[in-house]
Amino acid sequence: MSELPDYVIKNREHWDKHADSWVAMGERAWNRNPSWGMWGVPESELQLLPVDMSGMDAIELGCGTAYISAWLIRRGARVVGMDNSERQLATARRLATEHGVDLELIHGNAEVVPKPDESFDFAVSEYGVAIWSDPFKWVPEAHRLLKPGGELVMLGNHPLVMCVQDFTSDAPATFTLMEPYFGMGRIDWDDGDDQGTNFNMPVSDWFKLWGDVGFDILAYHELQSPESGDEVSFFVTKDWAHRYPSEQVWKVRKR
Ligand SMILES: C[S@@+](CC[C@H](N)C(=O)[O-])C[C@H]1O[C@@H](n2cnc3c(N)ncnc32)[C@H](O)[C@@H]1O
């Protein structure tokens, strides 16, 4: 096995340490209909998933507790979930057993997936490799794994949010521009208690990467929080995300 990059080791420590905090959310999500991101935007609005996935092979890259894998299985797909944290996979494994579903789970860095070329019809990452891995590694890897015509959905932080955060504290996103937008790439954060590495880049760079790697863009969404409803305990307030996009979604197809 090739050596893990430093940020994969650091992010593994982060997720193994925090996996327990994600169990309850994972359990709820396994039981609900598909809805996306921090604000729970319904699938009926975004239409990210094929309605009937019978006979399709799908992979979730950075699956965590694997609730999206569960949604894909319910639509008829055979699914592989890969994650960098053994503790997150332990929850996924338990939930798969409790729900009586067949789900292949792989532990490792999903920038390098131990599956042959063109193994999958569909790939998805919601806050998995989509934000925790280097897009110049995981996007070409997703392309390799997909059959021609296969679709990839990724959801993660909107790059604008990365410009209004203090990466040395766990305070929520501010209304002040603090970090440059252009040149954004690897983001190492350390709030005193915790460290991790995320990746993001300007929207124009995402457009370029999809095209250069060999994907056609089917849809791009900037998600907004609803006007009413409860606050969520993430790093963006509901008010912030009602005024500015906190999340982006790309749906792309392999040429
Ligand atoms: C926020 S969870 C995503 C799962 C789920 N959609 C959610 O939002 O809870 C992030 C997951 O990405 C995983 N992850 C981070 N870097 C990864 C990598 N390089 N390869 C595979 N998984 C990775 C973490 O271990 C963690 O379980």
PDB file of C-alpha atoms and ligand atoms in Angstrom:
ATOM      1  CA  MET A   1       0.000   0.000   0.000  1.00  0.00           C
ATOM      2  CA  SER A   2       1.288   3.475  -0.861  1.00  0.00           C
ATOM      3  CA  GLU A   3       2.107   5.860   1.977  1.00  0.00           C
ATOM      4  CA  LEU A   4      -0.783   8.015   3.179  1.00  0.00           C
ATOM      5  CA  PRO A   5      -0.471  11.787   2.660  1.00  0.00           C
ATOM      6  CA  ASP A   6      -0.022  13.789   5.893  1.00  0.00           C
ATOM      7  CA  TYR A   7      -3.531  15.314   5.690  1.00  0.00           C
ATOM      8  CA  VAL A   8      -5.147  11.857   5.326  1.00  0.00           C
ATOM      9  CA  ILE A   9      -3.434  10.754   8.568  1.00  0.00           C
ATOM     10  CA  LYS A  10      -4.468  13.992  10.326  1.00  0.00           C
ATOM     11  CA  ASN A  11      -8.070  13.759   9.079  1.00  0.00           C
ATOM     12  CA  ARG A  12      -8.252  10.101  10.119  1.00  0.00           C
ATOM     13  CA  GLU A  13      -7.303  11.090  13.687  1.00  0.00           C
ATOM     14  CA  HIS A  14      -9.981  13.802  13.594  1.00  0.00           C
ATOM     15  CA  TRP A  15     -12.732  11.450  12.392  1.00  0.00           C
ATOM     16  CA  ASP A  16     -11.790   8.544  14.652  1.00  0.00           C
ATOM     17  CA  LYS A  17     -11.908  10.981  17.590  1.00  0.00           C
ATOM     18  CA  HIS A  18     -15.309  12.445  16.645  1.00  0.00           C
ATOM     19  CA  ALA A  19     -17.121   9.428  15.176  1.00  0.00           C
ATOM     20  CA  ASP A  20     -19.264   8.972  18.299  1.00  0.00           C
ATOM     21  CA  SER A  21     -20.818  12.411  17.801  1.00  0.00           C
ATOM     22  CA  TRP A  22     -22.104  11.392  14.363  1.00  0.00           C
ATOM     23  CA  VAL A  23     -23.862   8.180  15.365  1.00  0.00           C
ATOM     24  CA  ALA A  24     -27.285   9.677  16.217  1.00  0.00           C
ATOM     25  CA  MET A  25     -27.362  11.789  13.061  1.00  0.00           C
ATOM     26  CA  GLY A  26     -26.375   8.750  10.983  1.00  0.00           C
ATOM     27  CA  GLU A  27     -29.119   6.636  12.543  1.00  0.00           C
ATOM     28  CA  ARG A  28     -31.757   9.274  11.731  1.00  0.00           C
ATOM     29  CA  ALA A  29     -30.479   9.708   8.171  1.00  0.00           C
ATOM     30  CA  TRP A  30     -30.549   5.964   7.480  1.00  0.00           C
ATOM     31  CA  ASN A  31     -34.300   6.074   8.226  1.00  0.00           C
ATOM     32  CA  ARG A  32     -35.283   9.174   6.269  1.00  0.00           C
ATOM     33  CA  ASN A  33     -35.893   9.935   2.623  1.00  0.00           C
ATOM     34  CA  PRO A  34     -32.975  11.560   0.785  1.00  0.00           C
ATOM     35  CA  SER A  35     -32.355  15.208   1.657  1.00  0.00           C
ATOM     36  CA  TRP A  36     -29.083  17.010   1.272  1.00  0.00           C
ATOM     37  CA  GLY A  37     -26.506  18.949   3.208  1.00  0.00           C
ATOM     38  CA  MET A  38     -26.772  21.022   6.366  1.00  0.00           C
ATOM     39  CA  TRP A  39     -30.155  22.426   5.416  1.00  0.00           C
ATOM     40  CA  GLY A  40     -31.811  19.164   4.421  1.00  0.00           C
ATOM     41  CA  VAL A  41     -32.776  20.267   0.906  1.00  0.00           C
ATOM     42  CA  PRO A  42     -35.136  17.562  -0.394  1.00  0.00           C
ATOM     43  CA  GLU A  43     -34.093  15.265  -3.208  1.00  0.00           C
ATOM     44  CA  SER A  44     -37.326  16.212  -5.032  1.00  0.00           C
ATOM     45  CA  GLU A  45     -35.893  19.742  -5.398  1.00  0.00           C
ATOM     46  CA  LEU A  46     -32.331  18.833  -6.431  1.00  0.00           C
ATOM     47  CA  GLN A  47     -32.878  15.548  -8.287  1.00  0.00           C
ATOM     48  CA  LEU A  48     -29.333  14.321  -7.738  1.00  0.00           C
ATOM     49  CA  LEU A  49     -30.079  10.583  -7.703  1.00  0.00           C
ATOM     50  CA  PRO A  50     -31.328   8.328 -10.490  1.00  0.00           C
ATOM     51  CA  VAL A  51     -34.905   7.371  -9.547  1.00  0.00           C
ATOM     52  CA  ASP A  52     -34.430   3.689 -10.361  1.00  0.00           C
ATOM     53  CA  MET A  53     -30.956   2.323  -9.662  1.00  0.00           C
ATOM     54  CA  SER A  54     -31.805  -1.338 -10.266  1.00  0.00           C
ATOM     55  CA  GLY A  55     -28.764  -3.148 -11.612  1.00  0.00           C
ATOM     56  CA  MET A  56     -26.485  -0.133 -11.086  1.00  0.00           C
ATOM     57  CA  ASP A  57     -23.154  -0.200  -9.252  1.00  0.00           C
ATOM     58  CA  ALA A  58     -22.549   2.811  -7.016  1.00  0.00           C
ATOM     59  CA  ILE A  59     -19.798   4.039  -4.718  1.00  0.00           C
ATOM     60  CA  GLU A  60     -19.861   6.563  -1.881  1.00  0.00           C
ATOM     61  CA  LEU A  61     -16.472   8.226  -1.431  1.00  0.00           C
ATOM     62  CA  GLY A  62     -16.035   9.167   2.227  1.00  0.00           C
ATOM     63  CA  CYS A  63     -19.251   7.475   3.304  1.00  0.00           C
ATOM     64  CA  GLY A  64     -19.078   8.110   7.061  1.00  0.00           C
ATOM     65  CA  THR A  65     -22.083   6.353   8.586  1.00  0.00           C
ATOM     66  CA  ALA A  66     -23.166   5.463   5.015  1.00  0.00           C
ATOM     67  CA  TYR A  67     -26.706   6.814   5.036  1.00  0.00           C
ATOM     68  CA  ILE A  68     -26.418   7.896   1.391  1.00  0.00           C
ATOM     69  CA  SER A  69     -25.304   4.361   0.553  1.00  0.00           C
ATOM     70  CA  ALA A  70     -28.505   3.205   2.265  1.00  0.00           C
ATOM     71  CA  TRP A  71     -30.606   5.514   0.073  1.00  0.00           C
ATOM     72  CA  LEU A  72     -28.895   4.133  -3.053  1.00  0.00           C
ATOM     73  CA  ILE A  73     -29.482   0.542  -1.959  1.00  0.00           C
ATOM     74  CA  ARG A  74     -33.175   1.355  -1.423  1.00  0.00           C
ATOM     75  CA  ARG A  75     -33.285   2.533  -5.041  1.00  0.00           C
ATOM     76  CA  GLY A  76     -31.940  -0.812  -6.199  1.00  0.00           C
ATOM     77  CA  ALA A  77     -28.170  -0.231  -6.502  1.00  0.00           C
ATOM     78  CA  ARG A  78     -25.302  -2.483  -5.404  1.00  0.00           C
ATOM     79  CA  VAL A  79     -23.184  -0.158  -3.263  1.00  0.00           C
ATOM     80  CA  VAL A  80     -19.618   0.170  -2.026  1.00  0.00           C
ATOM     81  CA  GLY A  81     -18.868   2.694   0.728  1.00  0.00           C
ATOM     82  CA  MET A  82     -15.285   3.761   1.370  1.00  0.00           C
ATOM     83  CA  ASP A  83     -14.069   5.766   4.343  1.00  0.00           C
ATOM     84  CA  ASN A  84     -10.823   6.815   5.945  1.00  0.00           C
ATOM     85  CA  SER A  85     -12.093   6.312   9.524  1.00  0.00           C
ATOM     86  CA  GLU A  86     -12.500   2.817  10.953  1.00  0.00           C
ATOM     87  CA  ARG A  87     -14.683   4.271  13.746  1.00  0.00           C
ATOM     88  CA  GLN A  88     -17.117   5.805  11.249  1.00  0.00           C
ATOM     89  CA  LEU A  89     -17.207   2.498   9.360  1.00  0.00           C
ATOM     90  CA  ALA A  90     -18.021   0.643  12.579  1.00  0.00           C
ATOM     91  CA  THR A  91     -21.270   2.655  12.777  1.00  0.00           C
ATOM     92  CA  ALA A  92     -21.957   2.076   9.078  1.00  0.00           C
ATOM     93  CA  ARG A  93     -21.385  -1.668   9.501  1.00  0.00           C
ATOM     94  CA  ARG A  94     -23.724  -1.867  12.499  1.00  0.00           C
ATOM     95  CA  LEU A  95     -26.481   0.103  10.728  1.00  0.00           C
ATOM     96  CA  ALA A  96     -26.187  -2.042   7.597  1.00  0.00           C
ATOM     97  CA  THR A  97     -26.633  -5.170   9.746  1.00  0.00           C
ATOM     98  CA  GLU A  98     -29.574  -3.661  11.650  1.00  0.00           C
ATOM     99  CA  HIS A  99     -31.287  -2.652   8.395  1.00  0.00           C
ATOM    100  CA  GLY A 100     -30.515  -6.018   6.844  1.00  0.00           C
ATOM    101  CA  VAL A 101     -28.792  -4.566   3.783  1.00  0.00           C
ATOM    102  CA  ASP A 102     -25.827  -5.801   1.835  1.00  0.00           C
ATOM    103  CA  LEU A 103     -23.205  -3.021   1.752  1.00  0.00           C
ATOM    104  CA  GLU A 104     -19.516  -3.486   0.936  1.00  0.00           C
ATOM    105  CA  LEU A 105     -17.408  -1.213   3.143  1.00  0.00           C
ATOM    106  CA  ILE A 106     -13.744  -0.437   2.511  1.00  0.00           C
ATOM    107  CA  HIS A 107     -11.383   1.269   4.936  1.00  0.00           C
ATOM    108  CA  GLY A 108      -8.852   3.615   3.334  1.00  0.00           C
ATOM    109  CA  ASN A 109      -8.060   6.831   1.531  1.00  0.00           C
ATOM    110  CA  ALA A 110     -10.636   7.211  -1.246  1.00  0.00           C
ATOM    111  CA  GLU A 111      -8.170   9.182  -3.355  1.00  0.00           C
ATOM    112  CA  VAL A 112      -6.950   5.669  -4.273  1.00  0.00           C
ATOM    113  CA  VAL A 113      -9.767   3.121  -4.503  1.00  0.00           C
ATOM    114  CA  PRO A 114      -8.961  -0.614  -4.780  1.00  0.00           C
ATOM    115  CA  LYS A 115     -11.432  -1.243  -7.608  1.00  0.00           C
ATOM    116  CA  PRO A 116     -10.827  -1.675 -11.355  1.00  0.00           C
ATOM    117  CA  ASP A 117     -11.420   1.055 -13.954  1.00  0.00           C
ATOM    118  CA  GLU A 118     -15.044   1.594 -15.003  1.00  0.00           C
ATOM    119  CA  SER A 119     -16.498  -0.388 -12.085  1.00  0.00           C
ATOM    120  CA  PHE A 120     -19.343   2.021 -11.292  1.00  0.00           C
ATOM    121  CA  ASP A 121     -22.375   3.718 -12.849  1.00  0.00           C
ATOM    122  CA  PHE A 122     -22.713   6.295 -10.083  1.00  0.00           C
ATOM    123  CA  ALA A 123     -20.467   7.956  -7.492  1.00  0.00           C
ATOM    124  CA  VAL A 124     -21.362  10.332  -4.705  1.00  0.00           C
ATOM    125  CA  SER A 125     -19.683  12.303  -1.941  1.00  0.00           C
ATOM    126  CA  GLU A 126     -21.458  14.547   0.525  1.00  0.00           C
ATOM    127  CA  TYR A 127     -18.863  16.242   2.758  1.00  0.00           C
ATOM    128  CA  GLY A 128     -16.628  13.163   2.291  1.00  0.00           C
ATOM    129  CA  VAL A 129     -13.742  13.339  -0.173  1.00  0.00           C
ATOM    130  CA  ALA A 130     -15.703  16.335  -1.503  1.00  0.00           C
ATOM    131  CA  ILE A 131     -14.105  18.523   1.193  1.00  0.00           C
ATOM    132  CA  TRP A 132     -11.501  16.359   2.990  1.00  0.00           C
ATOM    133  CA  SER A 133      -9.438  15.253  -0.018  1.00  0.00           C
ATOM    134  CA  ASP A 134      -7.360  16.875  -2.707  1.00  0.00           C
ATOM    135  CA  PRO A 135      -9.665  17.420  -5.710  1.00  0.00           C
ATOM    136  CA  PHE A 136      -6.722  16.994  -8.074  1.00  0.00           C
ATOM    137  CA  LYS A 137      -6.482  13.406  -6.750  1.00  0.00           C
ATOM    138  CA  TRP A 138     -10.044  12.322  -5.935  1.00  0.00           C
ATOM    139  CA  VAL A 139     -11.749  13.790  -9.037  1.00  0.00           C
ATOM    140  CA  PRO A 140      -9.487  11.889 -11.510  1.00  0.00           C
ATOM    141  CA  GLU A 141      -9.905   8.775  -9.334  1.00  0.00           C
ATOM    142  CA  ALA A 142     -13.720   9.080  -9.481  1.00  0.00           C
ATOM    143  CA  HIS A 143     -13.426   9.501 -13.255  1.00  0.00           C
ATOM    144  CA  ARG A 144     -11.333   6.328 -13.515  1.00  0.00           C
ATOM    145  CA  LEU A 145     -13.867   4.371 -11.466  1.00  0.00           C
ATOM    146  CA  LEU A 146     -16.910   5.438 -13.495  1.00  0.00           C
ATOM    147  CA  LYS A 147     -18.112   3.887 -16.720  1.00  0.00           C
ATOM    148  CA  PRO A 148     -18.498   6.311 -19.653  1.00  0.00           C
ATOM    149  CA  GLY A 149     -21.803   8.125 -19.075  1.00  0.00           C
ATOM    150  CA  GLY A 150     -21.583   7.441 -15.319  1.00  0.00           C
ATOM    151  CA  GLU A 151     -22.593  10.285 -13.024  1.00  0.00           C
ATOM    152  CA  LEU A 152     -20.870  11.839 -10.019  1.00  0.00           C
ATOM    153  CA  VAL A 153     -22.570  14.017  -7.411  1.00  0.00           C
ATOM    154  CA  MET A 154     -20.560  16.006  -4.922  1.00  0.00           C
ATOM    155  CA  LEU A 155     -21.804  18.297  -2.170  1.00  0.00           C
ATOM    156  CA  GLY A 156     -19.589  20.365   0.082  1.00  0.00           C
ATOM    157  CA  ASN A 157     -18.777  23.810   1.409  1.00  0.00           C
ATOM    158  CA  HIS A 158     -19.247  26.706  -0.962  1.00  0.00           C
ATOM    159  CA  PRO A 159     -15.838  28.365  -1.474  1.00  0.00           C
ATOM    160  CA  LEU A 160     -17.259  31.692  -0.264  1.00  0.00           C
ATOM    161  CA  VAL A 161     -17.598  30.272   3.267  1.00  0.00           C
ATOM    162  CA  MET A 162     -13.898  29.513   3.319  1.00  0.00           C
ATOM    163  CA  CYS A 163     -13.186  33.263   2.979  1.00  0.00           C
ATOM    164  CA  VAL A 164     -15.162  34.340   6.062  1.00  0.00           C
ATOM    165  CA  GLN A 165     -13.873  31.929   8.677  1.00  0.00           C
ATOM    166  CA  ASP A 166     -11.207  32.194  11.313  1.00  0.00           C
ATOM    167  CA  PHE A 167      -9.381  28.893  10.967  1.00  0.00           C
ATOM    168  CA  THR A 168      -7.803  29.278  14.414  1.00  0.00           C
ATOM    169  CA  SER A 169     -11.128  29.141  16.292  1.00  0.00           C
ATOM    170  CA  ASP A 170     -14.385  27.199  16.146  1.00  0.00           C
ATOM    171  CA  ALA A 171     -16.454  30.418  15.818  1.00  0.00           C
ATOM    172  CA  PRO A 172     -19.064  30.333  13.033  1.00  0.00           C
ATOM    173  CA  ALA A 173     -18.646  31.990   9.651  1.00  0.00           C
ATOM    174  CA  THR A 174     -18.534  35.791   9.886  1.00  0.00           C
ATOM    175  CA  PHE A 175     -19.728  38.578   7.583  1.00  0.00           C
ATOM    176  CA  THR A 176     -16.161  39.816   7.062  1.00  0.00           C
ATOM    177  CA  LEU A 177     -13.885  38.665   4.281  1.00  0.00           C
ATOM    178  CA  MET A 178     -10.784  37.295   6.012  1.00  0.00           C
ATOM    179  CA  GLU A 179      -9.133  34.904   3.567  1.00  0.00           C
ATOM    180  CA  PRO A 180      -8.411  35.357  -0.151  1.00  0.00           C
ATOM    181  CA  TYR A 181     -10.794  33.684  -2.603  1.00  0.00           C
ATOM    182  CA  PHE A 182      -8.338  33.411  -5.477  1.00  0.00           C
ATOM    183  CA  GLY A 183      -5.581  30.911  -4.845  1.00  0.00           C
ATOM    184  CA  MET A 184      -7.678  28.909  -2.373  1.00  0.00           C
ATOM    185  CA  GLY A 185      -6.665  25.230  -2.205  1.00  0.00           C
ATOM    186  CA  ARG A 186      -5.476  23.302   0.820  1.00  0.00           C
ATOM    187  CA  ILE A 187      -6.845  24.691   4.101  1.00  0.00           C
ATOM    188  CA  ASP A 188      -5.170  23.520   7.317  1.00  0.00           C
ATOM    189  CA  TRP A 189      -7.204  24.514  10.354  1.00  0.00           C
ATOM    190  CA  ASP A 190      -6.481  24.298  14.045  1.00  0.00           C
ATOM    191  CA  ASP A 191      -9.021  25.621  16.522  1.00  0.00           C
ATOM    192  CA  GLY A 192      -6.904  24.838  19.572  1.00  0.00           C
ATOM    193  CA  ASP A 193      -8.686  21.560  20.388  1.00  0.00           C
ATOM    194  CA  ASP A 194      -8.720  20.017  16.986  1.00  0.00           C
ATOM    195  CA  GLN A 195      -6.892  19.988  13.670  1.00  0.00           C
ATOM    196  CA  GLY A 196      -7.836  18.976  10.166  1.00  0.00           C
ATOM    197  CA  THR A 197      -7.286  19.699   6.507  1.00  0.00           C
ATOM    198  CA  ASN A 198      -9.965  20.624   3.999  1.00  0.00           C
ATOM    199  CA  PHE A 199      -9.738  21.512   0.324  1.00  0.00           C
ATOM    200  CA  ASN A 200     -11.716  23.925  -1.797  1.00  0.00           C
ATOM    201  CA  MET A 201     -11.169  26.295  -4.696  1.00  0.00           C
ATOM    202  CA  PRO A 202     -12.831  29.107  -6.637  1.00  0.00           C
ATOM    203  CA  VAL A 203     -15.900  28.111  -8.620  1.00  0.00           C
ATOM    204  CA  SER A 204     -14.070  28.841 -11.904  1.00  0.00           C
ATOM    205  CA  ASP A 205     -11.331  26.364 -10.885  1.00  0.00           C
ATOM    206  CA  TRP A 206     -13.959  23.672 -10.207  1.00  0.00           C
ATOM    207  CA  PHE A 207     -15.405  24.306 -13.701  1.00  0.00           C
ATOM    208  CA  LYS A 208     -11.932  23.921 -15.198  1.00  0.00           C
ATOM    209  CA  LEU A 209     -11.095  20.760 -13.244  1.00  0.00           C
ATOM    210  CA  TRP A 210     -14.306  18.958 -14.272  1.00  0.00           C
ATOM    211  CA  GLY A 211     -13.620  19.767 -17.927  1.00  0.00           C
ATOM    212  CA  ASP A 212      -9.902  18.922 -17.823  1.00  0.00           C
ATOM    213  CA  VAL A 213     -10.534  15.540 -16.150  1.00  0.00           C
ATOM    214  CA  GLY A 214     -13.268  14.585 -18.633  1.00  0.00           C
ATOM    215  CA  PHE A 215     -16.606  15.391 -17.012  1.00  0.00           C
ATOM    216  CA  ASP A 216     -19.532  17.311 -18.490  1.00  0.00           C
ATOM    217  CA  ILE A 217     -21.412  19.458 -15.978  1.00  0.00           C
ATOM    218  CA  LEU A 218     -25.088  18.549 -15.670  1.00  0.00           C
ATOM    219  CA  ALA A 219     -26.042  20.856 -12.801  1.00  0.00           C
ATOM    220  CA  TYR A 220     -24.544  23.303 -10.311  1.00  0.00           C
ATOM    221  CA  HIS A 221     -26.516  24.327  -7.211  1.00  0.00           C
ATOM    222  CA  GLU A 222     -25.775  26.868  -4.478  1.00  0.00           C
ATOM    223  CA  LEU A 223     -27.831  25.801  -1.472  1.00  0.00           C
ATOM    224  CA  GLN A 224     -29.688  28.252   0.751  1.00  0.00           C
ATOM    225  CA  SER A 225     -30.969  27.687   4.275  1.00  0.00           C
ATOM    226  CA  PRO A 226     -34.737  27.935   4.698  1.00  0.00           C
ATOM    227  CA  GLU A 227     -36.339  31.092   6.077  1.00  0.00           C
ATOM    228  CA  SER A 228     -37.748  29.298   9.110  1.00  0.00           C
ATOM    229  CA  GLY A 229     -36.716  26.218  11.067  1.00  0.00           C
ATOM    230  CA  ASP A 230     -34.186  25.337  13.701  1.00  0.00           C
ATOM    231  CA  GLU A 231     -30.569  26.430  13.849  1.00  0.00           C
ATOM    232  CA  VAL A 232     -28.140  23.623  13.069  1.00  0.00           C
ATOM    233  CA  SER A 233     -24.968  23.137  15.048  1.00  0.00           C
ATOM    234  CA  PHE A 234     -22.442  23.534  12.259  1.00  0.00           C
ATOM    235  CA  PHE A 235     -19.982  26.285  11.462  1.00  0.00           C
ATOM    236  CA  VAL A 236     -22.470  28.407   9.524  1.00  0.00           C
ATOM    237  CA  THR A 237     -25.559  30.024  11.040  1.00  0.00           C
ATOM    238  CA  LYS A 238     -28.939  29.721   9.377  1.00  0.00           C
ATOM    239  CA  ASP A 239     -29.045  33.487   8.918  1.00  0.00           C
ATOM    240  CA  TRP A 240     -25.657  33.490   7.161  1.00  0.00           C
ATOM    241  CA  ALA A 241     -26.703  30.678   4.867  1.00  0.00           C
ATOM    242  CA  HIS A 242     -29.980  32.367   4.036  1.00  0.00           C
ATOM    243  CA  ARG A 243     -28.095  35.414   2.762  1.00  0.00           C
ATOM    244  CA  TYR A 244     -25.103  33.695   1.138  1.00  0.00           C
ATOM    245  CA  PRO A 245     -24.452  30.242  -0.297  1.00  0.00           C
ATOM    246  CA  SER A 246     -22.860  27.967   2.297  1.00  0.00           C
ATOM    247  CA  GLU A 247     -22.958  24.814   0.181  1.00  0.00           C
ATOM    248  CA  GLN A 248     -22.326  23.877  -3.426  1.00  0.00           C
ATOM    249  CA  VAL A 249     -23.455  20.809  -5.349  1.00  0.00           C
ATOM    250  CA  TRP A 250     -21.987  19.579  -8.612  1.00  0.00           C
ATOM    251  CA  LYS A 251     -23.634  16.892 -10.715  1.00  0.00           C
ATOM    252  CA  VAL A 252     -21.329  15.805 -13.553  1.00  0.00           C
ATOM    253  CA  ARG A 253     -21.204  13.036 -16.137  1.00  0.00           C
ATOM    254  CA  LYS A 254     -18.140  11.161 -17.423  1.00  0.00           C
ATOM    255  CA  ARG A 255     -17.650  11.824 -21.147  1.00  0.00           C
TER     256      ARG A 255
HETATM  257  C1  LIG B   1     -19.010  14.443   7.261  1.00  0.00           C
HETATM  258  S1  LIG B   1     -18.577  12.761   6.922  1.00  0.00           S
HETATM  259  C2  LIG B   1     -19.353  12.473   5.371  1.00  0.00           C
HETATM  260  C3  LIG B   1     -20.388  11.415   5.492  1.00  0.00           C
HETATM  261  C4  LIG B   1     -21.793  11.908   5.515  1.00  0.00           C
HETATM  262  N1  LIG B   1     -22.266  12.330   4.236  1.00  0.00           N
HETATM  263  C5  LIG B   1     -21.996  12.999   6.542  1.00  0.00           C
HETATM  264  O1  LIG B   1     -22.140  14.176   6.147  1.00  0.00           O
HETATM  265  O2  LIG B   1     -22.004  12.674   7.732  1.00  0.00           O
HETATM  266  C6  LIG B   1     -16.903  12.908   6.361  1.00  0.00           C
HETATM  267  C7  LIG B   1     -16.255  11.556   6.167  1.00  0.00           C
HETATM  268  O3  LIG B   1     -15.240  11.676   5.192  1.00  0.00           O
HETATM  269  C8  LIG B   1     -14.252  10.742   5.543  1.00  0.00           C
HETATM  270  N2  LIG B   1     -13.008  11.041   4.840  1.00  0.00           N
HETATM  271  C9  LIG B   1     -12.192  12.097   5.029  1.00  0.00           C
HETATM  272  N3  LIG B   1     -11.132  12.012   4.205  1.00  0.00           N
HETATM  273  C10 LIG B   1     -11.281  10.868   3.505  1.00  0.00           C
HETATM  274  C11 LIG B   1     -10.501  10.191   2.528  1.00  0.00           C
HETATM  275  N4  LIG B   1      -9.357  10.715   2.084  1.00  0.00           N
HETATM  276  N5  LIG B   1     -10.943   9.025   2.040  1.00  0.00           N
HETATM  277  C12 LIG B   1     -12.108   8.480   2.481  1.00  0.00           C
HETATM  278  N6  LIG B   1     -12.880   9.064   3.406  1.00  0.00           N
HETATM  279  C13 LIG B   1     -12.482  10.242   3.911  1.00  0.00           C
HETATM  280  C14 LIG B   1     -14.162  10.864   7.050  1.00  0.00           C
HETATM  281  O4  LIG B   1     -13.491   9.765   7.636  1.00  0.00           O
HETATM  282  C15 LIG B   1     -15.614  11.016   7.432  1.00  0.00           C
HETATM  283  O5  LIG B   1     -16.194   9.791   7.792  1.00  0.00           O
END
